Amino acid sequence: MTELAWIDLALTSARPQAMGALLRYFRDLDMAEEAYQEACLRALKTWPDKGPPRDPAAWLIFVGRNSGIDQVRKRARHQPLPPEEVLSDLEDTERDLADRLDGAHYRDDILRLLFVCCHKDLPATQQIALALRIVSGLSVRQIARAFLVSEAAMEQRITRAKAKVGAAGIPFETPDAVARAERLGLVAAMIYLVFNEGYSAGVPDKADTPFCAEAIRLARLLLKLFPAEPEIMGLTALLLLQHSRLAARFDKDGQIVLLEDQDRSLWDRSLIDEALVLIDKAIRHRAPGAFQIQAAIAALHARAKTADETDWLEIDLLYQTLERLQPSPVVRLNRAVAVSKREGPEAALALIEPLADKLNGYFYFHGLRGGLLKQLGRYGEAHEAFDRAIALATSSAEAAHIRQHLDSMQRERTAAEK
């Protein structure tokens, strides 16, 4: 590993803890980020000559704090003095500042930092952008390229998100057990959003954006902080299992390859093995949650050596459990795939037809419905469903995949007419 490579790795690994502590200390997102960046610049100057510190995060917090304090003092010179009663306050402010930096456990700092990024007032796109910028340290250019917007537009999006966070007055005290549990759920959902933004990109060269890798890194970090939380185990396992299939999801022409048609030798077994261990540990807690169930479903696919060996009955049962736990038309739609494998297309179609109004603007609804109608020989209706799916496709790969179904259906109709 080159000199700059190990420094970059150390800075990336230490960023969440250092940013979390600096945010608690300065209580201002921009100031914390500026202090961290200044600490990183000093690290690049001193670490190559003096070697890495024993604890990079502590070093960055110390240097960043001092740098931030210097900036505050410089700005204070140009501001009027506070009222006399403030100047005459004899309380030991230095001790109070030390307590603010060192009193809370570092895992609460990181949780707070992640929680800031998934504040309820922020739309999903801003949550993702803020997390990738503040927690992961991706550049605005990287994030903008992934979202297919200009750097200026992304800079504005992140600035607006910071402004909302600042106006929201998020509390900085250490959360109690109830608040921590609520925050963990929000943070887990935000990490899942980050992963999905990369995973559902639908374009081979975009599917391997930093989004998926960063989401997995954040999930592993969260699991390290809360190793006994079964839902965090489930989240991490789910992301690992989904990401393990990356190399098999597209063919050489960039076309989508369905799960049942994928070359399973291309799946990353190391990620799968890591995920299966986490799922087994989570199950032993006997506290099922949505992420655990989704991970268990993905695990059944991963454990099947071939598509024909997939345990569709168990998958159907798991989706039923998930639907009871987290009712959603999308869960019902996913369950319909398992039903079609077990009971045939007619039973699956009956399951999803009531979802037409709720999922009329959802690409996957019309794609699945078209496929089921095609299997039943109802080609006219299938054609309409496929056309609707193409209109709703969010990528060229999705649209091309549906066109393949249309071409296949046309060949079937031609053969049937002969």
mmCIF file with all atom_site columns, C-alpha atoms in Angstrom, residues 30-149:
data_model
loop_
_atom_site.group_PDB
_atom_site.id
_atom_site.type_symbol
_atom_site.label_atom_id
_atom_site.label_alt_id
_atom_site.label_comp_id
_atom_site.label_asym_id
_atom_site.label_entity_id
_atom_site.label_seq_id
_atom_site.pdbx_PDB_ins_code
_atom_site.Cartn_x
_atom_site.Cartn_y
_atom_site.Cartn_z
_atom_site.occupancy
_atom_site.B_iso_or_equiv
_atom_site.pdbx_formal_charge
_atom_site.auth_seq_id
_atom_site.auth_comp_id
_atom_site.auth_asym_id
_atom_site.auth_atom_id
_atom_site.pdbx_PDB_model_num
ATOM 1   C CA . ASP A 1 30  ? -20.248 23.688 8.670   1.00 0.00 ? 30  ASP A CA 1
ATOM 2   C CA . MET A 1 31  ? -17.818 24.528 11.450  1.00 0.00 ? 31  MET A CA 1
ATOM 3   C CA . ALA A 1 32  ? -17.299 20.859 12.275  1.00 0.00 ? 32  ALA A CA 1
ATOM 4   C CA . GLU A 1 33  ? -16.640 20.058 8.631   1.00 0.00 ? 33  GLU A CA 1
ATOM 5   C CA . GLU A 1 34  ? -14.184 22.947 8.259   1.00 0.00 ? 34  GLU A CA 1
ATOM 6   C CA . ALA A 1 35  ? -12.335 21.853 11.399  1.00 0.00 ? 35  ALA A CA 1
ATOM 7   C CA . TYR A 1 36  ? -12.129 18.265 10.174  1.00 0.00 ? 36  TYR A CA 1
ATOM 8   C CA . GLN A 1 37  ? -10.849 19.337 6.755   1.00 0.00 ? 37  GLN A CA 1
ATOM 9   C CA . GLU A 1 38  ? -8.178  21.488 8.367   1.00 0.00 ? 38  GLU A CA 1
ATOM 10  C CA . ALA A 1 39  ? -7.133  18.515 10.512  1.00 0.00 ? 39  ALA A CA 1
ATOM 11  C CA . CYS A 1 40  ? -6.912  16.346 7.388   1.00 0.00 ? 40  CYS A CA 1
ATOM 12  C CA . LEU A 1 41  ? -4.676  18.896 5.665   1.00 0.00 ? 41  LEU A CA 1
ATOM 13  C CA . ARG A 1 42  ? -2.338  18.886 8.658   1.00 0.00 ? 42  ARG A CA 1
ATOM 14  C CA . ALA A 1 43  ? -2.363  15.077 8.666   1.00 0.00 ? 43  ALA A CA 1
ATOM 15  C CA . LEU A 1 44  ? -1.254  15.036 5.022   1.00 0.00 ? 44  LEU A CA 1
ATOM 16  C CA . LYS A 1 45  ? 1.620   17.350 5.930   1.00 0.00 ? 45  LYS A CA 1
ATOM 17  C CA . THR A 1 46  ? 2.821   15.627 9.116   1.00 0.00 ? 46  THR A CA 1
ATOM 18  C CA . TRP A 1 47  ? 1.953   11.920 8.927   1.00 0.00 ? 47  TRP A CA 1
ATOM 19  C CA . PRO A 1 48  ? 4.262   11.053 5.998   1.00 0.00 ? 48  PRO A CA 1
ATOM 20  C CA . ASP A 1 49  ? 7.274   12.312 7.983   1.00 0.00 ? 49  ASP A CA 1
ATOM 21  C CA . LYS A 1 50  ? 6.311   11.392 11.543  1.00 0.00 ? 50  LYS A CA 1
ATOM 22  C CA . GLY A 1 51  ? 4.282   8.277  10.840  1.00 0.00 ? 51  GLY A CA 1
ATOM 23  C CA . PRO A 1 52  ? 0.656   7.583  11.742  1.00 0.00 ? 52  PRO A CA 1
ATOM 24  C CA . PRO A 1 53  ? -0.595  8.410  15.248  1.00 0.00 ? 53  PRO A CA 1
ATOM 25  C CA . ARG A 1 54  ? -1.636  5.532  17.480  1.00 0.00 ? 54  ARG A CA 1
ATOM 26  C CA . ASP A 1 55  ? -5.254  6.738  17.355  1.00 0.00 ? 55  ASP A CA 1
ATOM 27  C CA . PRO A 1 56  ? -5.953  8.692  14.125  1.00 0.00 ? 56  PRO A CA 1
ATOM 28  C CA . ALA A 1 57  ? -9.472  9.662  15.195  1.00 0.00 ? 57  ALA A CA 1
ATOM 29  C CA . ALA A 1 58  ? -8.286  11.149 18.499  1.00 0.00 ? 58  ALA A CA 1
ATOM 30  C CA . TRP A 1 59  ? -5.501  13.022 16.671  1.00 0.00 ? 59  TRP A CA 1
ATOM 31  C CA . LEU A 1 60  ? -7.974  14.468 14.150  1.00 0.00 ? 60  LEU A CA 1
ATOM 32  C CA . ILE A 1 61  ? -10.415 15.461 16.901  1.00 0.00 ? 61  ILE A CA 1
ATOM 33  C CA . PHE A 1 62  ? -7.669  17.220 18.888  1.00 0.00 ? 62  PHE A CA 1
ATOM 34  C CA . VAL A 1 63  ? -6.218  19.065 15.888  1.00 0.00 ? 63  VAL A CA 1
ATOM 35  C CA . GLY A 1 64  ? -9.648  19.855 14.454  1.00 0.00 ? 64  GLY A CA 1
ATOM 36  C CA . ARG A 1 65  ? -10.870 21.206 17.787  1.00 0.00 ? 65  ARG A CA 1
ATOM 37  C CA . ASN A 1 66  ? -7.864  23.507 18.155  1.00 0.00 ? 66  ASN A CA 1
ATOM 38  C CA . SER A 1 67  ? -8.210  24.676 14.568  1.00 0.00 ? 67  SER A CA 1
ATOM 39  C CA . GLY A 1 68  ? -11.888 25.408 15.060  1.00 0.00 ? 68  GLY A CA 1
ATOM 40  C CA . ILE A 1 69  ? -11.236 27.312 18.277  1.00 0.00 ? 69  ILE A CA 1
ATOM 41  C CA . ASP A 1 70  ? -8.624  29.439 16.479  1.00 0.00 ? 70  ASP A CA 1
ATOM 42  C CA . GLN A 1 71  ? -11.208 30.287 13.819  1.00 0.00 ? 71  GLN A CA 1
ATOM 43  C CA . VAL A 1 72  ? -13.781 31.188 16.453  1.00 0.00 ? 72  VAL A CA 1
ATOM 44  C CA . ARG A 1 73  ? -11.274 33.493 18.170  1.00 0.00 ? 73  ARG A CA 1
ATOM 45  C CA . LYS A 1 74  ? -10.413 35.214 14.877  1.00 0.00 ? 74  LYS A CA 1
ATOM 46  C CA . ARG A 1 75  ? -14.061 35.839 14.128  1.00 0.00 ? 75  ARG A CA 1
ATOM 47  C CA . ALA A 1 76  ? -14.686 37.026 17.694  1.00 0.00 ? 76  ALA A CA 1
ATOM 48  C CA . ARG A 1 77  ? -12.198 39.885 17.233  1.00 0.00 ? 77  ARG A CA 1
ATOM 49  C CA . HIS A 1 78  ? -14.556 41.428 14.712  1.00 0.00 ? 78  HIS A CA 1
ATOM 50  C CA . GLN A 1 79  ? -17.675 41.017 16.836  1.00 0.00 ? 79  GLN A CA 1
ATOM 51  C CA . PRO A 1 80  ? -18.909 43.237 19.708  1.00 0.00 ? 80  PRO A CA 1
ATOM 52  C CA . LEU A 1 81  ? -18.297 42.100 23.275  1.00 0.00 ? 81  LEU A CA 1
ATOM 53  C CA . PRO A 1 82  ? -21.103 40.169 24.991  1.00 0.00 ? 82  PRO A CA 1
ATOM 54  C CA . PRO A 1 83  ? -23.075 41.701 27.902  1.00 0.00 ? 83  PRO A CA 1
ATOM 55  C CA . GLU A 1 84  ? -21.284 42.332 31.227  1.00 0.00 ? 84  GLU A CA 1
ATOM 56  C CA . GLU A 1 85  ? -23.122 39.500 33.002  1.00 0.00 ? 85  GLU A CA 1
ATOM 57  C CA . VAL A 1 86  ? -21.656 37.041 30.507  1.00 0.00 ? 86  VAL A CA 1
ATOM 58  C CA . LEU A 1 87  ? -18.152 38.430 30.847  1.00 0.00 ? 87  LEU A CA 1
ATOM 59  C CA . SER A 1 88  ? -18.424 38.273 34.650  1.00 0.00 ? 88  SER A CA 1
ATOM 60  C CA . ASP A 1 89  ? -19.614 34.652 34.737  1.00 0.00 ? 89  ASP A CA 1
ATOM 61  C CA . LEU A 1 90  ? -17.103 32.811 36.910  1.00 0.00 ? 90  LEU A CA 1
ATOM 62  C CA . GLU A 1 91  ? -18.215 29.297 35.965  1.00 0.00 ? 91  GLU A CA 1
ATOM 63  C CA . ASP A 1 92  ? -15.397 26.989 34.929  1.00 0.00 ? 92  ASP A CA 1
ATOM 64  C CA . THR A 1 93  ? -16.070 27.134 31.193  1.00 0.00 ? 93  THR A CA 1
ATOM 65  C CA . GLU A 1 94  ? -12.886 25.300 30.322  1.00 0.00 ? 94  GLU A CA 1
ATOM 66  C CA . ARG A 1 95  ? -14.020 22.263 32.320  1.00 0.00 ? 95  ARG A CA 1
ATOM 67  C CA . ASP A 1 96  ? -17.439 22.462 30.639  1.00 0.00 ? 96  ASP A CA 1
ATOM 68  C CA . LEU A 1 97  ? -15.828 22.430 27.190  1.00 0.00 ? 97  LEU A CA 1
ATOM 69  C CA . ALA A 1 98  ? -13.721 19.432 28.122  1.00 0.00 ? 98  ALA A CA 1
ATOM 70  C CA . ASP A 1 99  ? -16.807 17.592 29.328  1.00 0.00 ? 99  ASP A CA 1
ATOM 71  C CA . ARG A 1 100 ? -18.568 18.350 26.065  1.00 0.00 ? 100 ARG A CA 1
ATOM 72  C CA . LEU A 1 101 ? -15.707 16.821 24.124  1.00 0.00 ? 101 LEU A CA 1
ATOM 73  C CA . ASP A 1 102 ? -14.934 13.814 26.274  1.00 0.00 ? 102 ASP A CA 1
ATOM 74  C CA . GLY A 1 103 ? -17.986 13.110 28.419  1.00 0.00 ? 103 GLY A CA 1
ATOM 75  C CA . ALA A 1 104 ? -20.174 11.195 25.955  1.00 0.00 ? 104 ALA A CA 1
ATOM 76  C CA . HIS A 1 105 ? -19.359 7.812  24.536  1.00 0.00 ? 105 HIS A CA 1
ATOM 77  C CA . TYR A 1 106 ? -18.038 8.001  21.009  1.00 0.00 ? 106 TYR A CA 1
ATOM 78  C CA . ARG A 1 107 ? -20.798 5.764  19.653  1.00 0.00 ? 107 ARG A CA 1
ATOM 79  C CA . ASP A 1 108 ? -23.342 8.443  20.567  1.00 0.00 ? 108 ASP A CA 1
ATOM 80  C CA . ASP A 1 109 ? -21.266 10.956 18.605  1.00 0.00 ? 109 ASP A CA 1
ATOM 81  C CA . ILE A 1 110 ? -21.416 8.791  15.493  1.00 0.00 ? 110 ILE A CA 1
ATOM 82  C CA . LEU A 1 111 ? -25.081 7.983  15.986  1.00 0.00 ? 111 LEU A CA 1
ATOM 83  C CA . ARG A 1 112 ? -25.830 11.688 16.366  1.00 0.00 ? 112 ARG A CA 1
ATOM 84  C CA . LEU A 1 113 ? -23.893 12.465 13.188  1.00 0.00 ? 113 LEU A CA 1
ATOM 85  C CA . LEU A 1 114 ? -25.828 9.828  11.269  1.00 0.00 ? 114 LEU A CA 1
ATOM 86  C CA . PHE A 1 115 ? -29.083 11.003 12.817  1.00 0.00 ? 115 PHE A CA 1
ATOM 87  C CA . VAL A 1 116 ? -28.418 14.556 11.649  1.00 0.00 ? 116 VAL A CA 1
ATOM 88  C CA . CYS A 1 117 ? -28.240 13.255 8.081   1.00 0.00 ? 117 CYS A CA 1
ATOM 89  C CA . CYS A 1 118 ? -31.566 11.425 8.293   1.00 0.00 ? 118 CYS A CA 1
ATOM 90  C CA . HIS A 1 119 ? -33.588 14.191 9.912   1.00 0.00 ? 119 HIS A CA 1
ATOM 91  C CA . LYS A 1 120 ? -37.306 13.794 9.227   1.00 0.00 ? 120 LYS A CA 1
ATOM 92  C CA . ASP A 1 121 ? -37.569 17.229 7.564   1.00 0.00 ? 121 ASP A CA 1
ATOM 93  C CA . LEU A 1 122 ? -35.119 16.254 4.824   1.00 0.00 ? 122 LEU A CA 1
ATOM 94  C CA . PRO A 1 123 ? -36.360 14.521 1.654   1.00 0.00 ? 123 PRO A CA 1
ATOM 95  C CA . ALA A 1 124 ? -34.696 11.211 0.838   1.00 0.00 ? 124 ALA A CA 1
ATOM 96  C CA . THR A 1 125 ? -32.418 12.676 -1.841  1.00 0.00 ? 125 THR A CA 1
ATOM 97  C CA . GLN A 1 126 ? -31.068 15.268 0.597   1.00 0.00 ? 126 GLN A CA 1
ATOM 98  C CA . GLN A 1 127 ? -30.584 12.643 3.323   1.00 0.00 ? 127 GLN A CA 1
ATOM 99  C CA . ILE A 1 128 ? -28.488 10.555 0.950   1.00 0.00 ? 128 ILE A CA 1
ATOM 100 C CA . ALA A 1 129 ? -26.471 13.496 -0.352  1.00 0.00 ? 129 ALA A CA 1
ATOM 101 C CA . LEU A 1 130 ? -25.786 14.827 3.155   1.00 0.00 ? 130 LEU A CA 1
ATOM 102 C CA . ALA A 1 131 ? -24.720 11.417 4.480   1.00 0.00 ? 131 ALA A CA 1
ATOM 103 C CA . LEU A 1 132 ? -22.374 10.825 1.561   1.00 0.00 ? 132 LEU A CA 1
ATOM 104 C CA . ARG A 1 133 ? -20.848 14.289 1.952   1.00 0.00 ? 133 ARG A CA 1
ATOM 105 C CA . ILE A 1 134 ? -20.646 14.630 5.739   1.00 0.00 ? 134 ILE A CA 1
ATOM 106 C CA . VAL A 1 135 ? -20.218 11.061 6.980   1.00 0.00 ? 135 VAL A CA 1
ATOM 107 C CA . SER A 1 136 ? -18.510 9.382  4.033   1.00 0.00 ? 136 SER A CA 1
ATOM 108 C CA . GLY A 1 137 ? -16.601 12.384 2.740   1.00 0.00 ? 137 GLY A CA 1
ATOM 109 C CA . LEU A 1 138 ? -17.413 11.898 -0.940  1.00 0.00 ? 138 LEU A CA 1
ATOM 110 C CA . SER A 1 139 ? -16.822 14.973 -3.055  1.00 0.00 ? 139 SER A CA 1
ATOM 111 C CA . VAL A 1 140 ? -19.698 17.035 -4.395  1.00 0.00 ? 140 VAL A CA 1
ATOM 112 C CA . ARG A 1 141 ? -18.556 16.060 -7.898  1.00 0.00 ? 141 ARG A CA 1
ATOM 113 C CA . GLN A 1 142 ? -18.830 12.330 -7.096  1.00 0.00 ? 142 GLN A CA 1
ATOM 114 C CA . ILE A 1 143 ? -22.311 12.718 -5.602  1.00 0.00 ? 143 ILE A CA 1
ATOM 115 C CA . ALA A 1 144 ? -23.527 14.962 -8.423  1.00 0.00 ? 144 ALA A CA 1
ATOM 116 C CA . ARG A 1 145 ? -22.312 12.518 -11.064 1.00 0.00 ? 145 ARG A CA 1
ATOM 117 C CA . ALA A 1 146 ? -24.173 9.656  -9.415  1.00 0.00 ? 146 ALA A CA 1
ATOM 118 C CA . PHE A 1 147 ? -27.391 11.709 -9.220  1.00 0.00 ? 147 PHE A CA 1
ATOM 119 C CA . LEU A 1 148 ? -26.932 12.945 -12.815 1.00 0.00 ? 148 LEU A CA 1
ATOM 120 C CA . VAL A 1 149 ? -27.080 16.610 -11.807 1.00 0.00 ? 149 VAL A CA 1
#
